[in-house]
Amino acid sequence: MKEIVRAWRHIPQRYSLIGSKCSHCGKVFFPKRVLCPECRSKGDLKDIALKGEGKIHSYSVINTPTDDFKLIAPYVVAIVELIEGAKITTQIVDCNSKDVEIGSEVELVFRKIKEEGDDGVISYGYKFKLKE
């Protein structure tokens, strides 16, 4: 039951990129924060809808994954710097890992994250793909 409650509570973060922008220093963060990690200002953070576009800042190709991800290996995990300035760790999908480069432009997509339980409940969330 705890997992169901947690899943429902995290739905806004799974299906949209909502970050925080500090009214004091102007920095943008994802996920949302209540305290600015840059200037330590508290309570001056406003929600901001992130556009879901950016560039690959760094990446790694995972060839030997955990059991949960064996079926999709090899796959790419990257740190993407969004156009608003926030950085996000995400999987890069729908491409050959050899096509991924630092500086490649990417865009938000929604994909299957995992399938849970005997009923096969599918959880979706954000990932990124190379821009065409």
mmCIF file of N, CA and C in Angstrom:
data_model
loop_
_atom_site.group_PDB
_atom_site.id
_atom_site.type_symbol
_atom_site.label_atom_id
_atom_site.label_comp_id
_atom_site.label_asym_id
_atom_site.label_seq_id
_atom_site.Cartn_x
_atom_site.Cartn_y
_atom_site.Cartn_z
ATOM 1 N N MET A 1 0.821 -1.196 0.000
ATOM 2 C CA MET A 1 0.000 0.000 0.000
ATOM 3 C C MET A 1 0.865 1.261 0.000
ATOM 4 N N LYS A 2 2.029 1.206 0.692
ATOM 5 C CA LYS A 2 2.924 2.363 0.735
ATOM 6 C C LYS A 2 3.373 2.777 -0.655
ATOM 7 N N GLU A 3 3.645 1.787 -1.512
ATOM 8 C CA GLU A 3 4.104 2.074 -2.867
ATOM 9 C C GLU A 3 3.032 2.812 -3.666
ATOM 10 N N ILE A 4 1.773 2.430 -3.483
ATOM 11 C CA ILE A 4 0.676 3.085 -4.209
ATOM 12 C C ILE A 4 0.570 4.541 -3.773
ATOM 13 N N VAL A 5 0.612 4.793 -2.480
ATOM 14 C CA VAL A 5 0.537 6.167 -1.964
ATOM 15 C C VAL A 5 1.704 6.987 -2.497
ATOM 16 N N ARG A 6 2.906 6.434 -2.464
ATOM 17 C CA ARG A 6 4.087 7.140 -2.955
ATOM 18 C C ARG A 6 3.953 7.443 -4.451
ATOM 19 N N ALA A 7 3.455 6.470 -5.217
ATOM 20 C CA ALA A 7 3.297 6.660 -6.661
ATOM 21 C C ALA A 7 2.329 7.805 -6.955
ATOM 22 N N TRP A 8 1.196 7.850 -6.266
ATOM 23 C CA TRP A 8 0.228 8.919 -6.503
ATOM 24 C C TRP A 8 0.788 10.280 -6.104
ATOM 25 N N ARG A 9 1.563 10.319 -5.021
ATOM 26 C CA ARG A 9 2.140 11.575 -4.548
ATOM 27 C C ARG A 9 3.162 12.126 -5.545
ATOM 28 N N HIS A 10 3.827 11.246 -6.289
ATOM 29 C CA HIS A 10 4.862 11.672 -7.221
ATOM 30 C C HIS A 10 4.372 11.859 -8.659
ATOM 31 N N ILE A 11 3.077 11.731 -8.899
ATOM 32 C CA ILE A 11 2.555 11.873 -10.254
ATOM 33 C C ILE A 11 2.923 13.213 -10.894
ATOM 34 N N PRO A 12 2.796 14.350 -10.210
ATOM 35 C CA PRO A 12 3.163 15.609 -10.877
ATOM 36 C C PRO A 12 4.605 15.627 -11.373
ATOM 37 N N GLN A 13 5.546 15.056 -10.612
ATOM 38 C CA GLN A 13 6.941 15.042 -11.038
ATOM 39 C C GLN A 13 7.173 14.048 -12.169
ATOM 40 N N ARG A 14 6.373 12.987 -12.245
ATOM 41 C CA ARG A 14 6.573 11.977 -13.283
ATOM 42 C C ARG A 14 6.066 12.423 -14.644
ATOM 43 N N TYR A 15 5.032 13.227 -14.664
ATOM 44 C CA TYR A 15 4.376 13.540 -15.930
ATOM 45 C C TYR A 15 4.569 14.964 -16.418
ATOM 46 N N SER A 16 5.298 15.751 -15.688
ATOM 47 C CA SER A 16 5.630 17.094 -16.166
ATOM 48 C C SER A 16 6.913 17.529 -15.481
ATOM 49 N N LEU A 17 7.624 18.388 -16.136
ATOM 50 C CA LEU A 17 8.864 18.888 -15.558
ATOM 51 C C LEU A 17 8.561 20.216 -14.871
ATOM 52 N N ILE A 18 8.330 20.140 -13.592
ATOM 53 C CA ILE A 18 8.087 21.339 -12.797
ATOM 54 C C ILE A 18 9.301 21.520 -11.895
ATOM 55 N N GLY A 19 9.992 22.622 -12.058
ATOM 56 C CA GLY A 19 11.160 22.916 -11.241
ATOM 57 C C GLY A 19 10.889 24.103 -10.353
ATOM 58 N N SER A 20 11.940 24.636 -9.781
ATOM 59 C CA SER A 20 11.854 25.818 -8.926
ATOM 60 C C SER A 20 12.810 26.873 -9.442
ATOM 61 N N LYS A 21 12.380 28.129 -9.344
ATOM 62 C CA LYS A 21 13.241 29.255 -9.682
ATOM 63 C C LYS A 21 13.344 30.135 -8.446
ATOM 64 N N CYS A 22 14.583 30.425 -8.054
ATOM 65 C CA CYS A 22 14.811 31.259 -6.881
ATOM 66 C C CYS A 22 14.576 32.723 -7.245
ATOM 67 N N SER A 23 13.696 33.372 -6.513
ATOM 68 C CA SER A 23 13.406 34.790 -6.738
ATOM 69 C C SER A 23 14.578 35.670 -6.328
ATOM 70 N N HIS A 24 15.451 35.160 -5.470
ATOM 71 C CA HIS A 24 16.585 35.933 -4.967
ATOM 72 C C HIS A 24 17.771 35.917 -5.951
ATOM 73 N N CYS A 25 18.218 34.715 -6.356
ATOM 74 C CA CYS A 25 19.413 34.635 -7.216
ATOM 75 C C CYS A 25 19.095 34.271 -8.670
ATOM 76 N N GLY A 26 17.854 33.837 -8.960
ATOM 77 C CA GLY A 26 17.450 33.554 -10.328
ATOM 78 C C GLY A 26 17.788 32.161 -10.833
ATOM 79 N N LYS A 27 18.427 31.320 -10.032
ATOM 80 C CA LYS A 27 18.786 29.963 -10.464
ATOM 81 C C LYS A 27 17.539 29.091 -10.574
ATOM 82 N N VAL A 28 17.578 28.144 -11.527
ATOM 83 C CA VAL A 28 16.481 27.203 -11.746
ATOM 84 C C VAL A 28 16.961 25.807 -11.370
ATOM 85 N N PHE A 29 16.087 25.039 -10.691
ATOM 86 C CA PHE A 29 16.446 23.709 -10.219
ATOM 87 C C PHE A 29 15.365 22.699 -10.549
ATOM 88 N N PHE A 30 15.768 21.460 -10.704
ATOM 89 C CA PHE A 30 14.855 20.330 -10.836
ATOM 90 C C PHE A 30 15.454 19.181 -10.065
ATOM 91 N N PRO A 31 14.653 18.507 -9.233
ATOM 92 C CA PRO A 31 13.237 18.723 -8.965
ATOM 93 C C PRO A 31 13.001 19.961 -8.099
ATOM 94 N N LYS A 32 11.710 20.210 -7.819
ATOM 95 C CA LYS A 32 11.343 21.377 -7.030
ATOM 96 C C LYS A 32 12.065 21.374 -5.692
ATOM 97 N N ARG A 33 12.346 22.564 -5.190
ATOM 98 C CA ARG A 33 13.036 22.730 -3.913
ATOM 99 C C ARG A 33 12.263 23.712 -3.036
ATOM 100 N N VAL A 34 12.522 23.656 -1.745
ATOM 101 C CA VAL A 34 11.973 24.655 -0.824
ATOM 102 C C VAL A 34 13.088 25.571 -0.315
ATOM 103 N N LEU A 35 14.348 25.154 -0.528
ATOM 104 C CA LEU A 35 15.511 25.925 -0.135
ATOM 105 C C LEU A 35 16.440 26.002 -1.339
ATOM 106 N N CYS A 36 16.877 27.194 -1.688
ATOM 107 C CA CYS A 36 17.763 27.370 -2.830
ATOM 108 C C CYS A 36 19.151 26.811 -2.492
ATOM 109 N N PRO A 37 19.626 25.802 -3.237
ATOM 110 C CA PRO A 37 20.951 25.258 -2.950
ATOM 111 C C PRO A 37 22.088 26.206 -3.343
ATOM 112 N N GLU A 38 21.767 27.230 -4.109
ATOM 113 C CA GLU A 38 22.783 28.192 -4.553
ATOM 114 C C GLU A 38 23.014 29.292 -3.513
ATOM 115 N N CYS A 39 21.938 29.984 -3.136
ATOM 116 C CA CYS A 39 22.089 31.127 -2.214
ATOM 117 C C CYS A 39 21.500 30.866 -0.821
ATOM 118 N N ARG A 40 20.924 29.669 -0.634
ATOM 119 C CA ARG A 40 20.351 29.229 0.641
ATOM 120 C C ARG A 40 19.101 30.007 1.053
ATOM 121 N N SER A 41 18.500 30.718 0.121
ATOM 122 C CA SER A 41 17.276 31.462 0.394
ATOM 123 C C SER A 41 16.129 30.464 0.602
ATOM 124 N N LYS A 42 15.293 30.713 1.588
ATOM 125 C CA LYS A 42 14.169 29.830 1.880
ATOM 126 C C LYS A 42 12.868 30.578 1.663
ATOM 127 N N GLY A 43 11.950 29.943 0.950
ATOM 128 C CA GLY A 43 10.640 30.531 0.737
ATOM 129 C C GLY A 43 10.554 31.470 -0.456
ATOM 130 N N ASP A 44 11.679 31.730 -1.125
ATOM 131 C CA ASP A 44 11.674 32.609 -2.293
ATOM 132 C C ASP A 44 11.715 31.813 -3.594
ATOM 133 N N LEU A 45 11.280 30.559 -3.556
ATOM 134 C CA LEU A 45 11.298 29.711 -4.751
ATOM 135 C C LEU A 45 9.901 29.594 -5.331
ATOM 136 N N LYS A 46 9.809 29.799 -6.629
ATOM 137 C CA LYS A 46 8.533 29.713 -7.336
ATOM 138 C C LYS A 46 8.569 28.530 -8.290
ATOM 139 N N ASP A 47 7.418 27.874 -8.471
ATOM 140 C CA ASP A 47 7.324 26.787 -9.441
ATOM 141 C C ASP A 47 7.520 27.342 -10.844
ATOM 142 N N ILE A 48 8.207 26.559 -11.674
ATOM 143 C CA ILE A 48 8.411 26.942 -13.065
ATOM 144 C C ILE A 48 8.235 25.701 -13.932
ATOM 145 N N ALA A 49 7.436 25.821 -14.981
ATOM 146 C CA ALA A 49 7.262 24.733 -15.944
ATOM 147 C C ALA A 49 8.459 24.749 -16.893
ATOM 148 N N LEU A 50 9.192 23.647 -16.913
ATOM 149 C CA LEU A 50 10.373 23.549 -17.759
ATOM 150 C C LEU A 50 9.961 23.031 -19.136
ATOM 151 N N LYS A 51 10.584 23.547 -20.186
ATOM 152 C CA LYS A 51 10.176 23.237 -21.553
ATOM 153 C C LYS A 51 10.560 21.835 -22.017
ATOM 154 N N GLY A 52 11.534 21.220 -21.350
ATOM 155 C CA GLY A 52 11.917 19.865 -21.741
ATOM 156 C C GLY A 52 12.857 19.824 -22.931
ATOM 157 N N GLU A 53 13.645 20.873 -23.096
ATOM 158 C CA GLU A 53 14.637 20.925 -24.170
ATOM 159 C C GLU A 53 15.983 21.267 -23.553
ATOM 160 N N GLY A 54 17.044 20.695 -24.113
ATOM 161 C CA GLY A 54 18.365 21.003 -23.593
ATOM 162 C C GLY A 54 19.460 20.308 -24.370
ATOM 163 N N LYS A 55 20.632 20.215 -23.746
ATOM 164 C CA LYS A 55 21.800 19.586 -24.368
ATOM 165 C C LYS A 55 22.431 18.611 -23.386
ATOM 166 N N ILE A 56 23.050 17.579 -23.933
ATOM 167 C CA ILE A 56 23.738 16.602 -23.097
ATOM 168 C C ILE A 56 24.999 17.241 -22.531
ATOM 169 N N HIS A 57 25.083 17.249 -21.216
ATOM 170 C CA HIS A 57 26.223 17.814 -20.491
ATOM 171 C C HIS A 57 27.289 16.736 -20.263
ATOM 172 N N SER A 58 26.823 15.526 -19.967
ATOM 173 C CA SER A 58 27.700 14.376 -19.735
ATOM 174 C C SER A 58 26.847 13.129 -19.901
ATOM 175 N N TYR A 59 27.472 11.990 -20.205
ATOM 176 C CA TYR A 59 26.685 10.764 -20.340
ATOM 177 C C TYR A 59 27.542 9.526 -20.109
ATOM 178 N N SER A 60 26.859 8.414 -19.922
ATOM 179 C CA SER A 60 27.519 7.124 -19.754
ATOM 180 C C SER A 60 26.667 6.060 -20.424
ATOM 181 N N VAL A 61 27.309 5.100 -21.056
ATOM 182 C CA VAL A 61 26.606 3.966 -21.644
ATOM 183 C C VAL A 61 26.666 2.826 -20.635
ATOM 184 N N ILE A 62 25.502 2.330 -20.255
ATOM 185 C CA ILE A 62 25.412 1.246 -19.277
ATOM 186 C C ILE A 62 25.355 -0.076 -20.037
ATOM 187 N N ASN A 63 26.416 -0.860 -19.932
ATOM 188 C CA ASN A 63 26.487 -2.161 -20.597
ATOM 189 C C ASN A 63 26.180 -3.322 -19.658
ATOM 190 N N THR A 64 26.395 -3.126 -18.365
ATOM 191 C CA THR A 64 26.155 -4.174 -17.375
ATOM 192 C C THR A 64 25.197 -3.631 -16.322
ATOM 193 N N PRO A 65 23.895 -3.688 -16.611
ATOM 194 C CA PRO A 65 22.902 -3.092 -15.708
ATOM 195 C C PRO A 65 22.499 -4.029 -14.575
ATOM 196 N N THR A 66 21.683 -3.496 -13.671
ATOM 197 C CA THR A 66 21.053 -4.315 -12.644
ATOM 198 C C THR A 66 20.011 -5.202 -13.319
ATOM 199 N N ASP A 67 19.496 -6.174 -12.585
ATOM 200 C CA ASP A 67 18.531 -7.115 -13.145
ATOM 201 C C ASP A 67 17.302 -6.434 -13.740
ATOM 202 N N ASP A 68 16.864 -5.324 -13.132
ATOM 203 C CA ASP A 68 15.664 -4.628 -13.603
ATOM 204 C C ASP A 68 15.816 -4.050 -15.009
ATOM 205 N N PHE A 69 17.044 -3.821 -15.448
ATOM 206 C CA PHE A 69 17.266 -3.153 -16.726
ATOM 207 C C PHE A 69 18.016 -4.013 -17.745
ATOM 208 N N LYS A 70 18.165 -5.303 -17.476
ATOM 209 C CA LYS A 70 18.920 -6.183 -18.382
ATOM 210 C C LYS A 70 18.337 -6.231 -19.785
ATOM 211 N N LEU A 71 17.030 -6.153 -19.898
ATOM 212 C CA LEU A 71 16.390 -6.280 -21.210
ATOM 213 C C LEU A 71 16.625 -5.086 -22.129
ATOM 214 N N ILE A 72 17.018 -3.943 -21.558
ATOM 215 C CA ILE A 72 17.209 -2.756 -22.401
ATOM 216 C C ILE A 72 18.678 -2.388 -22.601
ATOM 217 N N ALA A 73 19.582 -3.173 -22.016
ATOM 218 C CA ALA A 73 21.021 -2.866 -22.135
ATOM 219 C C ALA A 73 21.518 -3.160 -23.544
ATOM 220 N N PRO A 74 22.482 -2.403 -24.032
ATOM 221 C CA PRO A 74 23.067 -1.217 -23.419
ATOM 222 C C PRO A 74 22.131 -0.007 -23.560
ATOM 223 N N TYR A 75 22.206 0.889 -22.599
ATOM 224 C CA TYR A 75 21.400 2.109 -22.652
ATOM 225 C C TYR A 75 22.223 3.277 -22.152
ATOM 226 N N VAL A 76 21.734 4.490 -22.459
ATOM 227 C CA VAL A 76 22.479 5.704 -22.140
ATOM 228 C C VAL A 76 21.790 6.453 -21.009
ATOM 229 N N VAL A 77 22.577 6.837 -20.011
ATOM 230 C CA VAL A 77 22.117 7.715 -18.940
ATOM 231 C C VAL A 77 22.928 8.995 -19.062
ATOM 232 N N ALA A 78 22.244 10.133 -19.021
ATOM 233 C CA ALA A 78 22.928 11.405 -19.249
ATOM 234 C C ALA A 78 22.517 12.445 -18.219
ATOM 235 N N ILE A 79 23.389 13.426 -18.076
ATOM 236 C CA ILE A 79 23.032 14.652 -17.367
ATOM 237 C C ILE A 79 22.711 15.648 -18.477
ATOM 238 N N VAL A 80 21.479 16.107 -18.480
ATOM 239 C CA VAL A 80 21.014 17.055 -19.493
ATOM 240 C C VAL A 80 20.898 18.425 -18.848
ATOM 241 N N GLU A 81 21.499 19.423 -19.494
ATOM 242 C CA GLU A 81 21.328 20.800 -19.046
ATOM 243 C C GLU A 81 20.180 21.397 -19.843
ATOM 244 N N LEU A 82 19.088 21.683 -19.142
ATOM 245 C CA LEU A 82 17.904 22.243 -19.788
ATOM 246 C C LEU A 82 18.149 23.690 -20.188
ATOM 247 N N ILE A 83 17.367 24.193 -21.141
ATOM 248 C CA ILE A 83 17.578 25.561 -21.614
ATOM 249 C C ILE A 83 17.371 26.585 -20.503
ATOM 250 N N GLU A 84 16.615 26.213 -19.468
ATOM 251 C CA GLU A 84 16.411 27.113 -18.335
ATOM 252 C C GLU A 84 17.601 27.111 -17.371
ATOM 253 N N GLY A 85 18.532 26.176 -17.554
ATOM 254 C CA GLY A 85 19.728 26.121 -16.711
ATOM 255 C C GLY A 85 19.780 24.970 -15.723
ATOM 256 N N ALA A 86 18.645 24.363 -15.425
ATOM 257 C CA ALA A 86 18.623 23.230 -14.493
ATOM 258 C C ALA A 86 19.265 22.013 -15.152
ATOM 259 N N LYS A 87 19.842 21.152 -14.340
ATOM 260 C CA LYS A 87 20.420 19.905 -14.842
ATOM 261 C C LYS A 87 19.583 18.746 -14.319
ATOM 262 N N ILE A 88 19.410 17.736 -15.157
ATOM 263 C CA ILE A 88 18.574 16.595 -14.822
ATOM 264 C C ILE A 88 19.274 15.318 -15.282
ATOM 265 N N THR A 89 19.231 14.295 -14.455
ATOM 266 C CA THR A 89 19.766 12.987 -14.832
ATOM 267 C C THR A 89 18.626 12.188 -15.445
ATOM 268 N N THR A 90 18.864 11.618 -16.617
ATOM 269 C CA THR A 90 17.794 10.961 -17.354
ATOM 270 C C THR A 90 18.341 9.908 -18.302
ATOM 271 N N GLN A 91 17.468 9.066 -18.757
ATOM 272 C CA GLN A 91 17.837 8.087 -19.782
ATOM 273 C C GLN A 91 17.608 8.713 -21.154
ATOM 274 N N ILE A 92 18.529 8.442 -22.085
ATOM 275 C CA ILE A 92 18.376 8.876 -23.476
ATOM 276 C C ILE A 92 17.863 7.668 -24.257
ATOM 277 N N VAL A 93 16.738 7.833 -24.942
ATOM 278 C CA VAL A 93 16.077 6.705 -25.611
ATOM 279 C C VAL A 93 15.965 6.926 -27.113
ATOM 280 N N ASP A 94 15.508 5.880 -27.788
ATOM 281 C CA ASP A 94 15.203 5.916 -29.229
ATOM 282 C C ASP A 94 16.424 6.256 -30.077
ATOM 283 N N CYS A 95 17.599 5.767 -29.685
ATOM 284 C CA CYS A 95 18.794 6.051 -30.476
ATOM 285 C C CYS A 95 19.838 4.967 -30.245
ATOM 286 N N ASN A 96 20.809 4.950 -31.108
ATOM 287 C CA ASN A 96 21.972 4.087 -30.942
ATOM 288 C C ASN A 96 22.927 4.825 -30.003
ATOM 289 N N SER A 97 23.483 4.128 -29.039
ATOM 290 C CA SER A 97 24.376 4.783 -28.068
ATOM 291 C C SER A 97 25.582 5.432 -28.748
ATOM 292 N N LYS A 98 25.952 4.962 -29.913
ATOM 293 C CA LYS A 98 27.087 5.543 -30.645
ATOM 294 C C LYS A 98 26.760 6.927 -31.218
ATOM 295 N N ASP A 99 25.474 7.261 -31.308
ATOM 296 C CA ASP A 99 25.057 8.559 -31.841
ATOM 297 C C ASP A 99 25.020 9.659 -30.781
ATOM 298 N N VAL A 100 25.176 9.291 -29.527
ATOM 299 C CA VAL A 100 25.101 10.262 -28.426
ATOM 300 C C VAL A 100 26.451 10.940 -28.251
ATOM 301 N N GLU A 101 26.421 12.266 -28.136
ATOM 302 C CA GLU A 101 27.638 13.053 -27.926
ATOM 303 C C GLU A 101 27.361 14.172 -26.933
ATOM 304 N N ILE A 102 28.398 14.593 -26.224
ATOM 305 C CA ILE A 102 28.264 15.763 -25.367
ATOM 306 C C ILE A 102 27.913 16.949 -26.267
ATOM 307 N N GLY A 103 26.906 17.702 -25.876
ATOM 308 C CA GLY A 103 26.448 18.836 -26.668
ATOM 309 C C GLY A 103 25.271 18.510 -27.576
ATOM 310 N N SER A 104 24.929 17.224 -27.726
ATOM 311 C CA SER A 104 23.770 16.852 -28.548
ATOM 312 C C SER A 104 22.503 17.469 -27.976
ATOM 313 N N GLU A 105 21.657 18.003 -28.850
ATOM 314 C CA GLU A 105 20.388 18.565 -28.410
ATOM 315 C C GLU A 105 19.385 17.443 -28.184
ATOM 316 N N VAL A 106 18.610 17.572 -27.092
ATOM 317 C CA VAL A 106 17.634 16.555 -26.725
ATOM 318 C C VAL A 106 16.295 17.202 -26.379
ATOM 319 N N GLU A 107 15.250 16.357 -26.397
ATOM 320 C CA GLU A 107 13.916 16.831 -26.041
ATOM 321 C C GLU A 107 13.194 15.784 -25.207
ATOM 322 N N LEU A 108 12.263 16.243 -24.407
ATOM 323 C CA LEU A 108 11.498 15.418 -23.486
ATOM 324 C C LEU A 108 10.554 14.478 -24.228
ATOM 325 N N VAL A 109 10.480 13.236 -23.761
ATOM 326 C CA VAL A 109 9.488 12.264 -24.213
ATOM 327 C C VAL A 109 9.006 11.495 -22.987
ATOM 328 N N PHE A 110 7.855 10.866 -23.097
ATOM 329 C CA PHE A 110 7.347 10.030 -22.013
ATOM 330 C C PHE A 110 7.407 8.588 -22.464
ATOM 331 N N ARG A 111 7.944 7.746 -21.597
ATOM 332 C CA ARG A 111 8.132 6.345 -21.915
ATOM 333 C C ARG A 111 7.833 5.497 -20.683
ATOM 334 N N LYS A 112 7.706 4.213 -20.926
ATOM 335 C CA LYS A 112 7.500 3.242 -19.854
ATOM 336 C C LYS A 112 8.730 3.235 -18.955
ATOM 337 N N ILE A 113 8.487 3.292 -17.646
ATOM 338 C CA ILE A 113 9.558 3.204 -16.667
ATOM 339 C C ILE A 113 9.680 1.759 -16.180
ATOM 340 N N LYS A 114 8.545 1.203 -15.743
ATOM 341 C CA LYS A 114 8.553 -0.179 -15.265
ATOM 342 C C LYS A 114 7.141 -0.737 -15.228
ATOM 343 N N GLU A 115 7.079 -2.054 -15.093
ATOM 344 C CA GLU A 115 5.811 -2.763 -14.959
ATOM 345 C C GLU A 115 5.818 -3.416 -13.590
ATOM 346 N N GLU A 116 4.745 -3.221 -12.842
ATOM 347 C CA GLU A 116 4.739 -3.679 -11.454
ATOM 348 C C GLU A 116 3.649 -4.709 -11.198
ATOM 349 N N GLY A 117 3.971 -5.656 -10.339
ATOM 350 C CA GLY A 117 2.988 -6.584 -9.793
ATOM 351 C C GLY A 117 2.407 -7.559 -10.785
ATOM 352 N N ASP A 118 1.527 -8.425 -10.276
ATOM 353 C CA ASP A 118 0.884 -9.454 -11.079
ATOM 354 C C ASP A 118 -0.098 -8.872 -12.083
ATOM 355 N N ASP A 119 -0.647 -7.692 -11.785
ATOM 356 C CA ASP A 119 -1.617 -7.061 -12.674
ATOM 357 C C ASP A 119 -0.946 -6.337 -13.838
ATOM 358 N N GLY A 120 0.360 -6.183 -13.780
ATOM 359 C CA GLY A 120 1.088 -5.534 -14.864
ATOM 360 C C GLY A 120 0.850 -4.042 -14.950
ATOM 361 N N VAL A 121 0.724 -3.377 -13.807
ATOM 362 C CA VAL A 121 0.525 -1.923 -13.793
ATOM 363 C C VAL A 121 1.791 -1.271 -14.348
ATOM 364 N N ILE A 122 1.622 -0.461 -15.367
ATOM 365 C CA ILE A 122 2.755 0.170 -16.043
ATOM 366 C C ILE A 122 2.905 1.602 -15.544
ATOM 367 N N SER A 123 4.121 1.940 -15.120
ATOM 368 C CA SER A 123 4.429 3.309 -14.708
ATOM 369 C C SER A 123 5.164 4.004 -15.841
ATOM 370 N N TYR A 124 4.741 5.216 -16.153
ATOM 371 C CA TYR A 124 5.385 6.009 -17.183
ATOM 372 C C TYR A 124 6.101 7.194 -16.540
ATOM 373 N N GLY A 125 7.030 7.757 -17.258
ATOM 374 C CA GLY A 125 7.736 8.920 -16.754
ATOM 375 C C GLY A 125 8.533 9.567 -17.861
ATOM 376 N N TYR A 126 9.308 10.584 -17.507
ATOM 377 C CA TYR A 126 10.052 11.330 -18.511
ATOM 378 C C TYR A 126 11.394 10.680 -18.814
ATOM 379 N N LYS A 127 11.749 10.764 -20.063
ATOM 380 C CA LYS A 127 13.072 10.412 -20.580
ATOM 381 C C LYS A 127 13.342 11.438 -21.660
ATOM 382 N N PHE A 128 14.498 11.387 -22.277
ATOM 383 C CA PHE A 128 14.825 12.336 -23.344
ATOM 384 C C PHE A 128 15.293 11.578 -24.567
ATOM 385 N N LYS A 129 15.123 12.182 -25.737
ATOM 386 C CA LYS A 129 15.637 11.619 -26.984
ATOM 387 C C LYS A 129 16.389 12.694 -27.752
ATOM 388 N N LEU A 130 17.262 12.253 -28.653
ATOM 389 C CA LEU A 130 17.992 13.200 -29.491
ATOM 390 C C LEU A 130 17.015 13.947 -30.377
ATOM 391 N N LYS A 131 17.226 15.253 -30.533
ATOM 392 C CA LYS A 131 16.389 16.046 -31.430
ATOM 393 C C LYS A 131 16.722 15.693 -32.870
ATOM 394 N N GLU A 132 15.704 15.677 -33.684
ATOM 395 C CA GLU A 132 15.900 15.348 -35.099
ATOM 396 C C GLU A 132 16.213 16.566 -35.915
#
